[in-house]
């Protein structure tokens, strides 16, 4: 749960006709927070059980997550015409990339996933579903409009599971540590995609 928001959430927000700027802002904020909080929580909660390279996790977060966001925002600012030209192709590239990430993560730990059964699938699914429900209804209850509430729901339901898988692979020696993130990659993609497609075809009133 401490891991940053996934870049796929920005894609799903775009498909759902949500507030992409808010989605990018939330992804950036959670990424900056994850640089400190992910290694801190791993060290605090797991440090007595398994060795945790907090510095390595922080550096991986900067390289894999923060750098692409910075490059994307810089390109949009300094090369807007180029960004506008490639924007129509971005959803297709994003969907294909997400599918490849899901396939790669699951393929590497397929046997443990099958062995774990519903006891692993259900908690991971609930993580994303509850995140989406809270991310939608809490903003609605506190006065945010429909578009912003939808955006926050997508953002909170789509954590960067692929990055969690990468961290487990790079910084945790135990092979089994990768399994929950691999399962999460699948449910994250399914949850976010369903929300994006459903909300794309449910119009929002102009005052929301």
mmCIF file of C-alpha atoms in Angstrom:
data_model
loop_
_atom_site.group_PDB
_atom_site.id
_atom_site.type_symbol
_atom_site.label_atom_id
_atom_site.label_comp_id
_atom_site.label_asym_id
_atom_site.label_seq_id
_atom_site.Cartn_x
_atom_site.Cartn_y
_atom_site.Cartn_z
ATOM 1 C CA UNK A 1 0.000 0.000 0.000
ATOM 2 C CA UNK A 2 2.937 2.370 0.477
ATOM 3 C CA UNK A 3 4.046 1.933 -3.115
ATOM 4 C CA UNK A 4 3.539 4.823 -5.501
ATOM 5 C CA UNK A 5 0.628 5.238 -7.893
ATOM 6 C CA UNK A 6 1.142 3.480 -11.206
ATOM 7 C CA UNK A 7 1.702 5.337 -14.464
ATOM 8 C CA UNK A 8 -1.077 3.154 -15.900
ATOM 9 C CA UNK A 9 -3.454 5.137 -13.691
ATOM 10 C CA UNK A 10 -2.700 8.220 -15.798
ATOM 11 C CA UNK A 11 -3.590 6.248 -18.932
ATOM 12 C CA UNK A 12 -6.818 4.927 -17.402
ATOM 13 C CA UNK A 13 -7.748 8.437 -16.253
ATOM 14 C CA UNK A 14 -7.223 9.682 -19.815
ATOM 15 C CA UNK A 15 -9.403 6.859 -21.206
ATOM 16 C CA UNK A 16 -12.096 7.589 -18.588
ATOM 17 C CA UNK A 17 -12.059 11.302 -19.518
ATOM 18 C CA UNK A 18 -10.983 12.175 -16.005
ATOM 19 C CA UNK A 19 -8.722 14.922 -14.713
ATOM 20 C CA UNK A 20 -5.349 13.835 -16.116
ATOM 21 C CA UNK A 21 -3.487 16.735 -14.514
ATOM 22 C CA UNK A 22 -4.778 15.685 -11.082
ATOM 23 C CA UNK A 23 -3.855 12.063 -11.803
ATOM 24 C CA UNK A 24 -0.284 13.017 -12.753
ATOM 25 C CA UNK A 25 -0.037 15.242 -9.674
ATOM 26 C CA UNK A 26 -1.168 12.379 -7.415
ATOM 27 C CA UNK A 27 1.210 9.934 -9.094
ATOM 28 C CA UNK A 28 4.065 12.385 -8.659
ATOM 29 C CA UNK A 29 3.172 13.051 -5.016
ATOM 30 C CA UNK A 30 2.930 9.352 -4.144
ATOM 31 C CA UNK A 31 6.170 8.697 -6.015
ATOM 32 C CA UNK A 32 8.027 11.339 -4.016
ATOM 33 C CA UNK A 33 6.465 9.966 -0.841
ATOM 34 C CA UNK A 34 7.346 6.394 -1.813
ATOM 35 C CA UNK A 35 11.029 7.305 -2.101
ATOM 36 C CA UNK A 36 11.030 7.696 1.680
ATOM 37 C CA UNK A 37 8.020 5.718 2.901
ATOM 38 C CA UNK A 38 8.559 2.448 1.005
ATOM 39 C CA UNK A 39 12.102 1.831 2.314
ATOM 40 C CA UNK A 40 11.082 3.200 5.755
ATOM 41 C CA UNK A 41 8.119 0.830 6.081
ATOM 42 C CA UNK A 42 10.090 -2.105 4.675
ATOM 43 C CA UNK A 43 12.908 -1.442 7.114
ATOM 44 C CA UNK A 44 10.514 -0.907 10.039
ATOM 45 C CA UNK A 45 8.188 -3.840 9.385
ATOM 46 C CA UNK A 46 10.524 -6.308 7.693
ATOM 47 C CA UNK A 47 13.971 -5.274 8.878
ATOM 48 C CA UNK A 48 13.910 -7.773 11.731
ATOM 49 C CA UNK A 49 12.774 -10.575 9.412
ATOM 50 C CA UNK A 50 14.724 -10.062 6.196
ATOM 51 C CA UNK A 51 17.572 -7.704 5.266
ATOM 52 C CA UNK A 52 16.268 -4.583 3.521
ATOM 53 C CA UNK A 53 18.395 -2.264 1.381
ATOM 54 C CA UNK A 54 16.564 1.004 2.079
ATOM 55 C CA UNK A 55 19.018 3.084 0.038
ATOM 56 C CA UNK A 56 18.744 0.702 -2.912
ATOM 57 C CA UNK A 57 14.944 0.802 -2.827
ATOM 58 C CA UNK A 58 14.993 4.614 -2.768
ATOM 59 C CA UNK A 59 17.386 4.755 -5.729
ATOM 60 C CA UNK A 60 15.256 2.277 -7.703
ATOM 61 C CA UNK A 61 12.190 4.426 -7.043
ATOM 62 C CA UNK A 62 13.934 7.507 -8.415
ATOM 63 C CA UNK A 63 15.285 5.725 -11.490
ATOM 64 C CA UNK A 64 12.256 3.669 -12.477
ATOM 65 C CA UNK A 65 9.333 5.899 -11.475
ATOM 66 C CA UNK A 66 10.303 9.504 -10.828
ATOM 67 C CA UNK A 67 12.615 9.885 -13.828
ATOM 68 C CA UNK A 68 9.985 8.912 -16.465
ATOM 69 C CA UNK A 69 7.464 11.308 -14.909
ATOM 70 C CA UNK A 70 10.013 14.124 -14.977
ATOM 71 C CA UNK A 71 10.883 13.357 -18.611
ATOM 72 C CA UNK A 72 7.205 13.307 -19.605
ATOM 73 C CA UNK A 73 6.411 16.585 -17.875
ATOM 74 C CA UNK A 74 9.516 18.236 -19.368
ATOM 75 C CA UNK A 75 8.630 17.023 -22.864
ATOM 76 C CA UNK A 76 5.109 18.424 -22.501
ATOM 77 C CA UNK A 77 6.512 21.791 -21.423
ATOM 78 C CA UNK A 78 9.350 22.188 -23.928
ATOM 79 C CA UNK A 79 8.110 20.111 -26.892
ATOM 80 C CA UNK A 80 4.309 20.521 -26.864
ATOM 81 C CA UNK A 81 3.945 20.000 -30.623
ATOM 82 C CA UNK A 82 5.759 16.664 -30.452
ATOM 83 C CA UNK A 83 3.657 15.563 -27.495
ATOM 84 C CA UNK A 84 0.463 16.578 -29.299
ATOM 85 C CA UNK A 85 1.531 14.569 -32.362
ATOM 86 C CA UNK A 86 2.146 11.343 -30.465
ATOM 87 C CA UNK A 87 -0.738 11.737 -28.010
ATOM 88 C CA UNK A 88 -3.309 9.873 -30.177
ATOM 89 C CA UNK A 89 -1.068 6.791 -30.121
ATOM 90 C CA UNK A 90 -0.347 6.953 -26.388
ATOM 91 C CA UNK A 91 -3.368 4.893 -25.209
ATOM 92 C CA UNK A 92 -2.522 1.999 -27.538
ATOM 93 C CA UNK A 93 1.137 2.020 -26.509
ATOM 94 C CA UNK A 94 0.117 2.228 -22.863
ATOM 95 C CA UNK A 95 -2.301 -0.709 -23.101
ATOM 96 C CA UNK A 96 0.243 -2.888 -24.915
ATOM 97 C CA UNK A 97 2.944 -1.980 -22.388
ATOM 98 C CA UNK A 98 0.625 -2.803 -19.490
ATOM 99 C CA UNK A 99 -0.226 -6.185 -21.023
ATOM 100 C CA UNK A 100 3.466 -6.982 -21.451
ATOM 101 C CA UNK A 101 4.227 -5.977 -17.853
ATOM 102 C CA UNK A 102 1.416 -8.173 -16.550
ATOM 103 C CA UNK A 103 2.492 -11.131 -18.686
ATOM 104 C CA UNK A 104 6.139 -10.796 -17.682
ATOM 105 C CA UNK A 105 5.454 -10.582 -13.955
ATOM 106 C CA UNK A 106 2.990 -13.493 -13.898
ATOM 107 C CA UNK A 107 5.113 -15.739 -16.119
ATOM 108 C CA UNK A 108 8.087 -15.481 -13.763
ATOM 109 C CA UNK A 109 6.128 -16.784 -10.757
ATOM 110 C CA UNK A 110 3.320 -18.778 -12.386
ATOM 111 C CA UNK A 111 3.754 -21.949 -10.307
ATOM 112 C CA UNK A 112 3.635 -20.235 -6.871
ATOM 113 C CA UNK A 113 0.572 -18.231 -7.969
ATOM 114 C CA UNK A 114 -1.280 -21.398 -8.968
ATOM 115 C CA UNK A 115 -0.258 -23.109 -5.730
ATOM 116 C CA UNK A 116 -1.443 -20.217 -3.545
ATOM 117 C CA UNK A 117 -4.985 -20.306 -4.912
ATOM 118 C CA UNK A 118 -7.840 -18.076 -3.733
ATOM 119 C CA UNK A 119 -6.103 -17.393 -0.414
ATOM 120 C CA UNK A 120 -3.736 -15.047 -2.239
ATOM 121 C CA UNK A 121 -6.065 -13.787 -4.977
ATOM 122 C CA UNK A 122 -8.835 -12.506 -2.710
ATOM 123 C CA UNK A 123 -6.765 -10.258 -0.379
ATOM 124 C CA UNK A 124 -4.941 -8.707 -3.327
ATOM 125 C CA UNK A 125 -8.208 -8.095 -5.185
ATOM 126 C CA UNK A 126 -9.693 -6.477 -2.067
ATOM 127 C CA UNK A 127 -6.661 -4.179 -1.786
ATOM 128 C CA UNK A 128 -7.473 -2.657 -5.170
ATOM 129 C CA UNK A 129 -11.265 -2.718 -4.819
ATOM 130 C CA UNK A 130 -11.287 -1.091 -1.382
ATOM 131 C CA UNK A 131 -8.743 1.465 -2.563
ATOM 132 C CA UNK A 132 -11.016 2.365 -5.466
ATOM 133 C CA UNK A 133 -14.188 2.533 -3.362
ATOM 134 C CA UNK A 134 -12.596 4.713 -0.672
ATOM 135 C CA UNK A 135 -10.898 6.803 -3.348
ATOM 136 C CA UNK A 136 -14.286 7.544 -4.916
ATOM 137 C CA UNK A 137 -16.695 7.918 -1.990
ATOM 138 C CA UNK A 138 -14.429 9.854 0.386
ATOM 139 C CA UNK A 139 -13.850 12.694 -2.105
ATOM 140 C CA UNK A 140 -17.570 12.676 -2.967
ATOM 141 C CA UNK A 141 -18.450 12.936 0.735
ATOM 142 C CA UNK A 142 -16.062 15.853 1.194
ATOM 143 C CA UNK A 143 -17.421 17.935 -1.676
ATOM 144 C CA UNK A 144 -15.319 17.037 -4.710
ATOM 145 C CA UNK A 145 -17.007 16.796 -8.099
ATOM 146 C CA UNK A 146 -17.656 13.640 -10.086
ATOM 147 C CA UNK A 147 -14.657 13.965 -12.426
ATOM 148 C CA UNK A 148 -12.177 14.514 -9.598
ATOM 149 C CA UNK A 149 -13.740 11.706 -7.550
ATOM 150 C CA UNK A 150 -13.435 9.313 -10.476
ATOM 151 C CA UNK A 151 -9.839 10.373 -10.995
ATOM 152 C CA UNK A 152 -8.951 9.791 -7.344
ATOM 153 C CA UNK A 153 -10.694 6.403 -7.386
ATOM 154 C CA UNK A 154 -8.609 5.265 -10.349
ATOM 155 C CA UNK A 155 -5.453 6.614 -8.758
ATOM 156 C CA UNK A 156 -5.998 4.941 -5.387
ATOM 157 C CA UNK A 157 -7.044 1.613 -6.885
ATOM 158 C CA UNK A 158 -4.031 1.424 -9.209
ATOM 159 C CA UNK A 159 -0.826 1.148 -7.237
ATOM 160 C CA UNK A 160 2.372 0.446 -9.168
ATOM 161 C CA UNK A 161 2.364 -3.324 -8.698
ATOM 162 C CA UNK A 162 4.943 -3.842 -11.450
ATOM 163 C CA UNK A 163 7.325 -1.583 -9.562
ATOM 164 C CA UNK A 164 6.615 -3.539 -6.369
ATOM 165 C CA UNK A 165 7.524 -6.695 -8.295
ATOM 166 C CA UNK A 166 10.747 -5.071 -9.476
ATOM 167 C CA UNK A 167 11.670 -4.005 -5.935
ATOM 168 C CA UNK A 168 11.039 -7.517 -4.645
ATOM 169 C CA UNK A 169 13.170 -8.954 -7.450
ATOM 170 C CA UNK A 170 16.069 -6.537 -6.987
ATOM 171 C CA UNK A 171 16.160 -6.067 -3.226
ATOM 172 C CA UNK A 172 14.631 -9.162 -1.591
ATOM 173 C CA UNK A 173 16.513 -12.406 -1.816
ATOM 174 C CA UNK A 174 13.503 -14.648 -1.208
ATOM 175 C CA UNK A 175 11.947 -15.677 -4.537
ATOM 176 C CA UNK A 176 8.468 -15.943 -3.000
ATOM 177 C CA UNK A 177 8.483 -12.219 -2.118
ATOM 178 C CA UNK A 178 7.673 -11.443 -5.763
ATOM 179 C CA UNK A 179 4.446 -13.438 -5.849
ATOM 180 C CA UNK A 180 1.972 -10.973 -4.208
ATOM 181 C CA UNK A 181 3.115 -8.147 -6.491
ATOM 182 C CA UNK A 182 2.759 -10.359 -9.563
ATOM 183 C CA UNK A 183 -0.838 -11.148 -8.589
ATOM 184 C CA UNK A 184 -1.414 -7.467 -7.824
ATOM 185 C CA UNK A 185 -0.256 -6.496 -11.324
ATOM 186 C CA UNK A 186 -3.164 -8.473 -12.792
ATOM 187 C CA UNK A 187 -5.873 -7.158 -10.461
ATOM 188 C CA UNK A 188 -4.537 -3.605 -10.693
ATOM 189 C CA UNK A 189 -4.779 -3.680 -14.481
ATOM 190 C CA UNK A 190 -8.241 -5.267 -14.469
ATOM 191 C CA UNK A 191 -9.648 -2.930 -11.813
ATOM 192 C CA UNK A 192 -8.324 0.241 -13.411
ATOM 193 C CA UNK A 193 -9.280 -0.807 -16.928
ATOM 194 C CA UNK A 194 -12.847 -1.658 -15.917
ATOM 195 C CA UNK A 195 -13.269 1.673 -14.144
ATOM 196 C CA UNK A 196 -11.846 3.528 -17.139
ATOM 197 C CA UNK A 197 -14.099 1.808 -19.694
ATOM 198 C CA UNK A 198 -17.261 2.053 -17.570
ATOM 199 C CA UNK A 199 -16.781 5.716 -16.705
ATOM 200 C CA UNK A 200 -15.822 6.651 -20.260
ATOM 201 C CA UNK A 201 -19.400 5.872 -21.323
ATOM 202 C CA UNK A 202 -21.172 7.334 -18.303
ATOM 203 C CA UNK A 203 -21.472 11.075 -18.967
ATOM 204 C CA UNK A 204 -20.824 13.620 -16.247
ATOM 205 C CA UNK A 205 -23.079 16.589 -15.687
ATOM 206 C CA UNK A 206 -21.472 19.884 -16.660
ATOM 207 C CA UNK A 207 -21.575 21.257 -13.101
ATOM 208 C CA UNK A 208 -19.598 18.211 -11.841
#
